[in-house]
CSV table of C-alpha atoms in Angstrom, one decimal:
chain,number,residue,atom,x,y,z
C,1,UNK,CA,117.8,143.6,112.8
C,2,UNK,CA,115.2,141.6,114.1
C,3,UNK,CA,115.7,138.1,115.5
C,4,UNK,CA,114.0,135.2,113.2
C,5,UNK,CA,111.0,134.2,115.7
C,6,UNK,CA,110.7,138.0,116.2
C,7,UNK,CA,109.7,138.4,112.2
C,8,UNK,CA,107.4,135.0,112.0
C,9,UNK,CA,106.0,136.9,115.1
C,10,UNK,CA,105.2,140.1,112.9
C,11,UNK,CA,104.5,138.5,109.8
C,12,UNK,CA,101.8,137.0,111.6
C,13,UNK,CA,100.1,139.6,112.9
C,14,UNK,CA,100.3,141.1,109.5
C,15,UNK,CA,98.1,138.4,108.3
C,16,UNK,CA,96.1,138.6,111.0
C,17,UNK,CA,97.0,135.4,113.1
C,18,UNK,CA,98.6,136.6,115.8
C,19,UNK,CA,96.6,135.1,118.9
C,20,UNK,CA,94.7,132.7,116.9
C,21,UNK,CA,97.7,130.8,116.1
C,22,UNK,CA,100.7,129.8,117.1
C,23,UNK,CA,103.9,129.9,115.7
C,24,UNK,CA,105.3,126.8,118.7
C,25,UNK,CA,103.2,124.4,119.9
C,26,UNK,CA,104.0,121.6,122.1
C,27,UNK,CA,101.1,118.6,121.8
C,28,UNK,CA,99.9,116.3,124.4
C,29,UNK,CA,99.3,112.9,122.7
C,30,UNK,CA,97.3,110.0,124.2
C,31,UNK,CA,96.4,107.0,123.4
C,32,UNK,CA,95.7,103.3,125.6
C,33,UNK,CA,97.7,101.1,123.2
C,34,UNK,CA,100.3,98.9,125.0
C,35,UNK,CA,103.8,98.6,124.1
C,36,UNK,CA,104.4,96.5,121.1
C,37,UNK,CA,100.7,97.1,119.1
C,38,UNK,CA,100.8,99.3,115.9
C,39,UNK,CA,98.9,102.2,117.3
C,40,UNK,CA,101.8,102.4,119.8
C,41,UNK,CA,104.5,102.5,117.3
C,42,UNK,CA,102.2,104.8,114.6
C,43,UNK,CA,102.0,107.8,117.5
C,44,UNK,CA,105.6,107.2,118.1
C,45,UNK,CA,106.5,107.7,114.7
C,46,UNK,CA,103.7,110.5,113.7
C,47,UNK,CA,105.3,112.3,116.6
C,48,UNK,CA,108.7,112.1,115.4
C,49,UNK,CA,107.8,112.7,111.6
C,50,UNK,CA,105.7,115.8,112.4
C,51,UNK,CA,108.6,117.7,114.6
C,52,UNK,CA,110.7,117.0,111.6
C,53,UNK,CA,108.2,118.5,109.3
C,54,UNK,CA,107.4,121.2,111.2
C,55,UNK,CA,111.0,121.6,111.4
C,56,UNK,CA,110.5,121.6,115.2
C,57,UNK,CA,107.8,123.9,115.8
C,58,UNK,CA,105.4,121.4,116.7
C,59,UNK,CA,106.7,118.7,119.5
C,60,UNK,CA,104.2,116.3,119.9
C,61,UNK,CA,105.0,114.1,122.9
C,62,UNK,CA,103.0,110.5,123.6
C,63,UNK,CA,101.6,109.2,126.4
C,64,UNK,CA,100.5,104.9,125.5
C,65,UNK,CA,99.4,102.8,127.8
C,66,UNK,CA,96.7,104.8,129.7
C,67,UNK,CA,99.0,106.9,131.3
C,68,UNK,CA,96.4,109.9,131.3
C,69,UNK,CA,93.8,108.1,131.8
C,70,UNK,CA,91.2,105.1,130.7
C,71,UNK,CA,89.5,105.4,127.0
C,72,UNK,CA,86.3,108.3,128.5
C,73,UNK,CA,89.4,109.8,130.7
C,74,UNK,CA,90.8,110.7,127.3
C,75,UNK,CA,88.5,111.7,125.5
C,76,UNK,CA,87.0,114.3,128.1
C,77,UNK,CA,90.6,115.4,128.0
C,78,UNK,CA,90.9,116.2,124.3
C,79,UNK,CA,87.5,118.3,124.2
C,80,UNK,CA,88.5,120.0,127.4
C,81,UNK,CA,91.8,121.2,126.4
C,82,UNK,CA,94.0,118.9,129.2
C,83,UNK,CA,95.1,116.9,126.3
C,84,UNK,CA,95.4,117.8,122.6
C,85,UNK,CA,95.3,114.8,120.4
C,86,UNK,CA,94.2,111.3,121.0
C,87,UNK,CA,93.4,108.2,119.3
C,88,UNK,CA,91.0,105.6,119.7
C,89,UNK,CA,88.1,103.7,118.2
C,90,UNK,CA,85.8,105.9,116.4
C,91,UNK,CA,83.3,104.6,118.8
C,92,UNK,CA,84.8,106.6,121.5
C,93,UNK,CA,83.6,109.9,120.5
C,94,UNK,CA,80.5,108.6,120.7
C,95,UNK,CA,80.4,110.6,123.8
C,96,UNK,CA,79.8,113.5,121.7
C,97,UNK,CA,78.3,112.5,118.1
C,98,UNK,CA,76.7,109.1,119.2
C,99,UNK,CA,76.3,108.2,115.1
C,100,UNK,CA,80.2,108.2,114.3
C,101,UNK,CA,80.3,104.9,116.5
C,102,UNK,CA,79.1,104.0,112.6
C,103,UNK,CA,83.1,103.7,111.7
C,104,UNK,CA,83.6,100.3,113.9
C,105,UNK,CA,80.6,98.7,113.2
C,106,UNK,CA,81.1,94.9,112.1
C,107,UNK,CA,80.7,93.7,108.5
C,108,UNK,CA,80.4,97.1,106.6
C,109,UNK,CA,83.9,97.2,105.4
C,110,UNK,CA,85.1,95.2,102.6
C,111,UNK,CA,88.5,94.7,103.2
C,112,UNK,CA,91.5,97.2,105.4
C,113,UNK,CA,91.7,99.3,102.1
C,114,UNK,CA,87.7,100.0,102.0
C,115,UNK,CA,87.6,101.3,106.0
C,116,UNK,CA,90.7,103.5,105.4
C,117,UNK,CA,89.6,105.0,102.3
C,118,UNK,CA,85.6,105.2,104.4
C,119,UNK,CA,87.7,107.0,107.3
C,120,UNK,CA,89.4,109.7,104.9
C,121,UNK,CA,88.9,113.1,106.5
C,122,UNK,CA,89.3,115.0,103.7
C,123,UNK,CA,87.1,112.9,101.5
C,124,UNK,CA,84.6,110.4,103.4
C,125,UNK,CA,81.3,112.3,103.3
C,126,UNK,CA,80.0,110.9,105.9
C,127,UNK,CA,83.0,111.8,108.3
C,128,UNK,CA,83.0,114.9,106.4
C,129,UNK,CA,78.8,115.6,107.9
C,130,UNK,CA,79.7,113.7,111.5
C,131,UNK,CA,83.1,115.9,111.8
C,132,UNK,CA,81.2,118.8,111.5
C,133,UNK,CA,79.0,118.0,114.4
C,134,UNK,CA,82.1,116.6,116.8
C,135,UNK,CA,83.6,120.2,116.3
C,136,UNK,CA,80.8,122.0,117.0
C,137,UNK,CA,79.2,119.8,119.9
C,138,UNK,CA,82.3,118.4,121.1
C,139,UNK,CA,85.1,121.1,120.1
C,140,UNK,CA,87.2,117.9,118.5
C,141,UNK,CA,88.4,117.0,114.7
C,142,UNK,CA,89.1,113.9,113.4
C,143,UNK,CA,92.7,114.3,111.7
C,144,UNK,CA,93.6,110.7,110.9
C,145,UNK,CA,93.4,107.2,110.8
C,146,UNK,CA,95.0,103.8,112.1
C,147,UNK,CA,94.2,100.2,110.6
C,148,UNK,CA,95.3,98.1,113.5
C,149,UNK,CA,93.9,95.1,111.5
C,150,UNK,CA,90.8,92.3,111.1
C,151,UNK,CA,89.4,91.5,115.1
C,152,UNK,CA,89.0,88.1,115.8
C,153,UNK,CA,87.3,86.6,118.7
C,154,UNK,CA,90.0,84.7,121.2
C,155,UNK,CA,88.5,82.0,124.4
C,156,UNK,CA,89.7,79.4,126.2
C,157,UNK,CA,87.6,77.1,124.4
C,158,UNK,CA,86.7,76.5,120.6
C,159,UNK,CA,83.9,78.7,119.0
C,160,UNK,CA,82.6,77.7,115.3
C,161,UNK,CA,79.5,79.9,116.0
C,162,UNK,CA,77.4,82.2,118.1
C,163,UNK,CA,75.7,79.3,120.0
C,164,UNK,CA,79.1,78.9,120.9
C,165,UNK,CA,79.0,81.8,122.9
C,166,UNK,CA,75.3,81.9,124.2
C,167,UNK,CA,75.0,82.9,127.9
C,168,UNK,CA,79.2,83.5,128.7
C,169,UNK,CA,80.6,86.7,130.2
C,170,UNK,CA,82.7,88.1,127.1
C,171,UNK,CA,84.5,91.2,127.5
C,172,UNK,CA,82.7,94.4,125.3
C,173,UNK,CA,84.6,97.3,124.8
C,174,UNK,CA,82.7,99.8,127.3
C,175,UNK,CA,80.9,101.2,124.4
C,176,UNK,CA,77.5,101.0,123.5
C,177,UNK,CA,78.8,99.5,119.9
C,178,UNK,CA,80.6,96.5,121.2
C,179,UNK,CA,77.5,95.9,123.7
C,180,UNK,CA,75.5,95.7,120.8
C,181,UNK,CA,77.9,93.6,119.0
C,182,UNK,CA,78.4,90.6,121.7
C,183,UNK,CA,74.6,90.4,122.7
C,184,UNK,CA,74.4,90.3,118.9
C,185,UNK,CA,77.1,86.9,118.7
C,186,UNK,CA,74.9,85.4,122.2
C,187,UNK,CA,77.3,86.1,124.5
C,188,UNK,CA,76.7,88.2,127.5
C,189,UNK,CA,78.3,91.6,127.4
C,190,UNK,CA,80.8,92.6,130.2
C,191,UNK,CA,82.7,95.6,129.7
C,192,UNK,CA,86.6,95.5,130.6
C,193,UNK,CA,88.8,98.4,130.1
C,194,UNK,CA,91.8,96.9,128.0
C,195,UNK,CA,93.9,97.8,130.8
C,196,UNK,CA,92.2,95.1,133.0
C,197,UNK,CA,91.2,93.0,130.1
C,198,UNK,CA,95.0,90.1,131.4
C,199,UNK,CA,93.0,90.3,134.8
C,200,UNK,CA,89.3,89.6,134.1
C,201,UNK,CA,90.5,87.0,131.8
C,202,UNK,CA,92.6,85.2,134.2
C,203,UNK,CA,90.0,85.3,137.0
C,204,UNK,CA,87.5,84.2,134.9
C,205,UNK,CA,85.0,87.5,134.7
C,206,UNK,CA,84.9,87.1,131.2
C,207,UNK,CA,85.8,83.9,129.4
C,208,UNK,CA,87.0,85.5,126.1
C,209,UNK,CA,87.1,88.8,123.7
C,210,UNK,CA,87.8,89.8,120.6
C,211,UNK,CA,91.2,92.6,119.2
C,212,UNK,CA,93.3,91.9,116.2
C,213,UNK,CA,95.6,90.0,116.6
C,214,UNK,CA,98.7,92.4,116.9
C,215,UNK,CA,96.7,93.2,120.7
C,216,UNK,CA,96.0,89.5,121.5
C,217,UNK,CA,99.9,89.2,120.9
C,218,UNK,CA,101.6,92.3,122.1
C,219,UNK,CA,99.4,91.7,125.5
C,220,UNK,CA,100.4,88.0,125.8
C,221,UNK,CA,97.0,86.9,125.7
C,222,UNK,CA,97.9,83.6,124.7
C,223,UNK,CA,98.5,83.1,129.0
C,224,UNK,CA,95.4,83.4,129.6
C,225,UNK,CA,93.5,82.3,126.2
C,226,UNK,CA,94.0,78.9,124.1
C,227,UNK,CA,91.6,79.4,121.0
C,228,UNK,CA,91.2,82.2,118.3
C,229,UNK,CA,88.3,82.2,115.7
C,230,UNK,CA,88.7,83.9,112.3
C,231,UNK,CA,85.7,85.7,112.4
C,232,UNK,CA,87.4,89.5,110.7
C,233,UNK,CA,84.1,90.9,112.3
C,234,UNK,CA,85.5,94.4,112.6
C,235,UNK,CA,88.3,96.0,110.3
C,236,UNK,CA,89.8,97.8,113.6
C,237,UNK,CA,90.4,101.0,112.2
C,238,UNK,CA,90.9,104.0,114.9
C,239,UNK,CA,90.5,107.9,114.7
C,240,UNK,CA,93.1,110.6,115.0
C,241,UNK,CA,91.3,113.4,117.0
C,242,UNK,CA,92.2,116.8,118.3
C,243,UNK,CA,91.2,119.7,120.1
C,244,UNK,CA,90.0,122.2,117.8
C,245,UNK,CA,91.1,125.2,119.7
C,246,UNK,CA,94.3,123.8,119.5
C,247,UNK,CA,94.2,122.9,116.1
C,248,UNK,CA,93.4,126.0,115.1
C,249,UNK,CA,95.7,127.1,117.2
C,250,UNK,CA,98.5,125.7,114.3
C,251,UNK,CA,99.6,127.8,111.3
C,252,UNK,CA,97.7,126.5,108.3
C,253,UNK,CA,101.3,124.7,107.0
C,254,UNK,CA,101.4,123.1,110.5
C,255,UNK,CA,98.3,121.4,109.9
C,256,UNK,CA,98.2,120.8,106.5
C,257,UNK,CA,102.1,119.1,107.3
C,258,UNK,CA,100.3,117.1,109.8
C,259,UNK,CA,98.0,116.2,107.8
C,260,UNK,CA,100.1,114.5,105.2
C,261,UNK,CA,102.3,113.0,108.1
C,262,UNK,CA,98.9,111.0,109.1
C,263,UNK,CA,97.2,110.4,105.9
C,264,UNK,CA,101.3,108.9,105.4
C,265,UNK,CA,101.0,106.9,108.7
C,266,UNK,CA,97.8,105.5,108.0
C,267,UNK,CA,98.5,103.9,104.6
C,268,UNK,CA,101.8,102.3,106.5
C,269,UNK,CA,99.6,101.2,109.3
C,270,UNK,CA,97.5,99.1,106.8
C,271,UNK,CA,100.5,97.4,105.3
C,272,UNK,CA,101.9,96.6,108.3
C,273,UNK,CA,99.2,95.0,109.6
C,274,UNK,CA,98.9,93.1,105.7
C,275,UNK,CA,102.1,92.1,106.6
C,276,UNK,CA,102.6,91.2,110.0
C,277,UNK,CA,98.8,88.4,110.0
C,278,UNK,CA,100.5,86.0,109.1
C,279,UNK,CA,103.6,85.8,111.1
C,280,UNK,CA,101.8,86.6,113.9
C,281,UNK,CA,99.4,83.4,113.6
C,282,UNK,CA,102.7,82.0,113.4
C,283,UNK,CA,104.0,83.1,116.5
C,284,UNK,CA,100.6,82.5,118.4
C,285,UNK,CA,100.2,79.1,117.1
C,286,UNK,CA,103.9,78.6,118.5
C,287,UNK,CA,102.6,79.5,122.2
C,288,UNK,CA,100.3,77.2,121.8
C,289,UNK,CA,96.6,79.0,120.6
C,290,UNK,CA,94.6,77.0,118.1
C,291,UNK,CA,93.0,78.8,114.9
C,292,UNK,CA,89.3,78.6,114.1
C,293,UNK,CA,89.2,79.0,110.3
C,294,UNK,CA,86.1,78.3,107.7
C,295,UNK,CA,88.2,75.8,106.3
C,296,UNK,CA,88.3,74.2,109.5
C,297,UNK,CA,84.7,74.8,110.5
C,298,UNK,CA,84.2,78.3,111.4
C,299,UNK,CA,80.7,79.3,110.5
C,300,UNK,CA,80.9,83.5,109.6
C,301,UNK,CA,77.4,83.6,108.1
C,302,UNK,CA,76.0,82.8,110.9
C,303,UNK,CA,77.6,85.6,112.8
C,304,UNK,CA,77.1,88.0,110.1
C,305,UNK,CA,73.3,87.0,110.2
C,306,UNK,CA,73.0,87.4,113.5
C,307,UNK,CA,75.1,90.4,114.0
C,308,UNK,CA,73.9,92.8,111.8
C,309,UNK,CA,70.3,92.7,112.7
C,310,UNK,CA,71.1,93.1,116.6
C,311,UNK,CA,73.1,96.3,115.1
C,312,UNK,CA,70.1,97.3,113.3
C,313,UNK,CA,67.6,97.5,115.6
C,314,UNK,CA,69.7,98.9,118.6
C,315,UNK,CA,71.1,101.5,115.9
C,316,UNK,CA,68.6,102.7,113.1
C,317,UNK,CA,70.3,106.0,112.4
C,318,UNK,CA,73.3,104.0,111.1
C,319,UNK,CA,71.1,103.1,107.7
C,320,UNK,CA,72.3,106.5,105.5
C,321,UNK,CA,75.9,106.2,107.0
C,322,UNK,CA,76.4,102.4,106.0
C,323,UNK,CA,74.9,103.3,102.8
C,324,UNK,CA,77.4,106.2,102.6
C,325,UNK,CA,80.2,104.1,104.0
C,326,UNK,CA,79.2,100.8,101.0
C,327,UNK,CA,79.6,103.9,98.5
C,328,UNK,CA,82.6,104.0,98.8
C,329,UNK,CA,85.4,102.6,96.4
């Protein structure tokens, strides 16, 4: 008699798999999120849910906090191979496809719901067109999804508008996106990787940023900020990405289980995050951060006017993908 993995062995080399795909696989996982944020607990639980879907033949194990690198670090990992899987703003893997940067752009999303059913894999079209280039530029497939929630702008001072903000050092995401974005509000753009974000805010080097608000909490922010404005520019939604040659690497019920284990994740990530706003401006107010809201003067026409057309210009190719992206219902 043959042993079990001897006979998956054999039955996949009578289908003609055997080398192309794996019948173990054990996953490297990064991601930059600190401890506490919901894209830390979403790979924590996608990891656990997939081995048990998998019924153990696919071990994912995570690595948060940049512990394999900074945001290019991992990217340039997942193409070459050195890590399998990663998350991070869409805008990331702009390294490879500059255009899918398109996904975090500010004020095209209607609400969470809109950006995750715009970041579908399976039925966005226009991740569908700019998936196809990542795997053949870039050798990496977007897989998932995380809503993280609506970024706000936190400062140690109040901001009602972008003249707030004209000529001070705010931190960018070092992406040409978020560049785009803060010379857009009037600030000046000074990219911080998030793991130095606590320092260059307390030394001054930028004066304020902008993260939803489970980030501005779960890195204790509050230290080293006093103000928050309601501004929801972005929906923070990031993408699930992997390796191709390792996906393909997986059975076609490995991927399709993790598949469903993400699409699962990414619907829980957006009510968590419905859920947690509230408590956590709560909580934030209770360390002592003021809230900037319209109601109380915030003035989110005039960063949406000025915004979008610094978007524009610095991004035309955008135009068919926001169209695409508005399409959606």
């Amino acid at each position: 008699m043959f042993h079990a993995s001897t006979r998956r062995l054999m039955a996949a080399a009578a289908i003609g798999l055997l080398g192309t795909q794996a019948i173990a696989a054990d996953l490297r996982y990064a991601h930059v999120g600190a401890e506490g944020d919901f894209q830390t607990r979403f790979a924590a639980e996608a990891a656990e849910e997939v081995n048990a879907a998998t019924d153990g033949e696919v071990t994912i194990n995570v690595f948060p906090a940049s512990q394999l690198g900074n945001v290019a670090e991992m990217v340039d990992g997942v193409k070459l191979g050195s890590i399998h899987m990663g998350h991070h703003d869409f805008a990331s893997l702009a390294r490879i496809v500059p255009e899918i940067a398109v996904f975090n752009a500010p004020f095209i999303y209607r609400d969470g719901a809109h950006a995750l059913a715009a970041t579908d894999p399976a039925t966005s079209e226009a991740l569908i067109a700019l998936n196809e280039r990542l795997v053949e530029e870039g050798g990496v497939r977007v897989i998932g999804r995380i809503y993280r929630g609506a970024r706000h702008i936190s400062s140690n001072f109040e901001i009602k508008s972008p003249d707030d903000m004209t000529g001070k050092p705010f931190r960018a995401v070092p992406l040409d996106l978020w560049i785009s974005m803060i010379k857009g509000m009037g600030a000046t753009p000074t990219p911080v990787e998030v793991s130095e974000l606590p320092t260059a805010l307390m030394t001054g080097l930028v004066v304020g940023q902008e993260n939803p608000l489970t980030m501005i909490s779960a890195n204790a922010l509050h230290e080293v900020q006093s103000h928050v404005a309601m501004t929801g520019h972005m929906q923070s939604v990031l993408a699930v990405f992997v390796n191709e040659n390792a996906w393909q690497g997986l059975t076609e019920d490995q991927r399709a289980a993790i598949t469903k284990v993400l699409d699962d994740k990414a619907q829980q990530s957006l009510e968590w995050a419905q859920a947690s706003e509230a408590d956590l401006i709560t909580e934030l107010e209770g360390k002592g951060m003021v809230f900037t809201t319209e109601d109380n003067g915030l003035d989110l026409a005039a960063f949406r006017d000025k915004v979008l057309p610094q978007i524009t210009a610095d991004f035309p190719e955008y135009e068919s993908f926001i169209a695409q992206i508005s399409a959606v219902e």
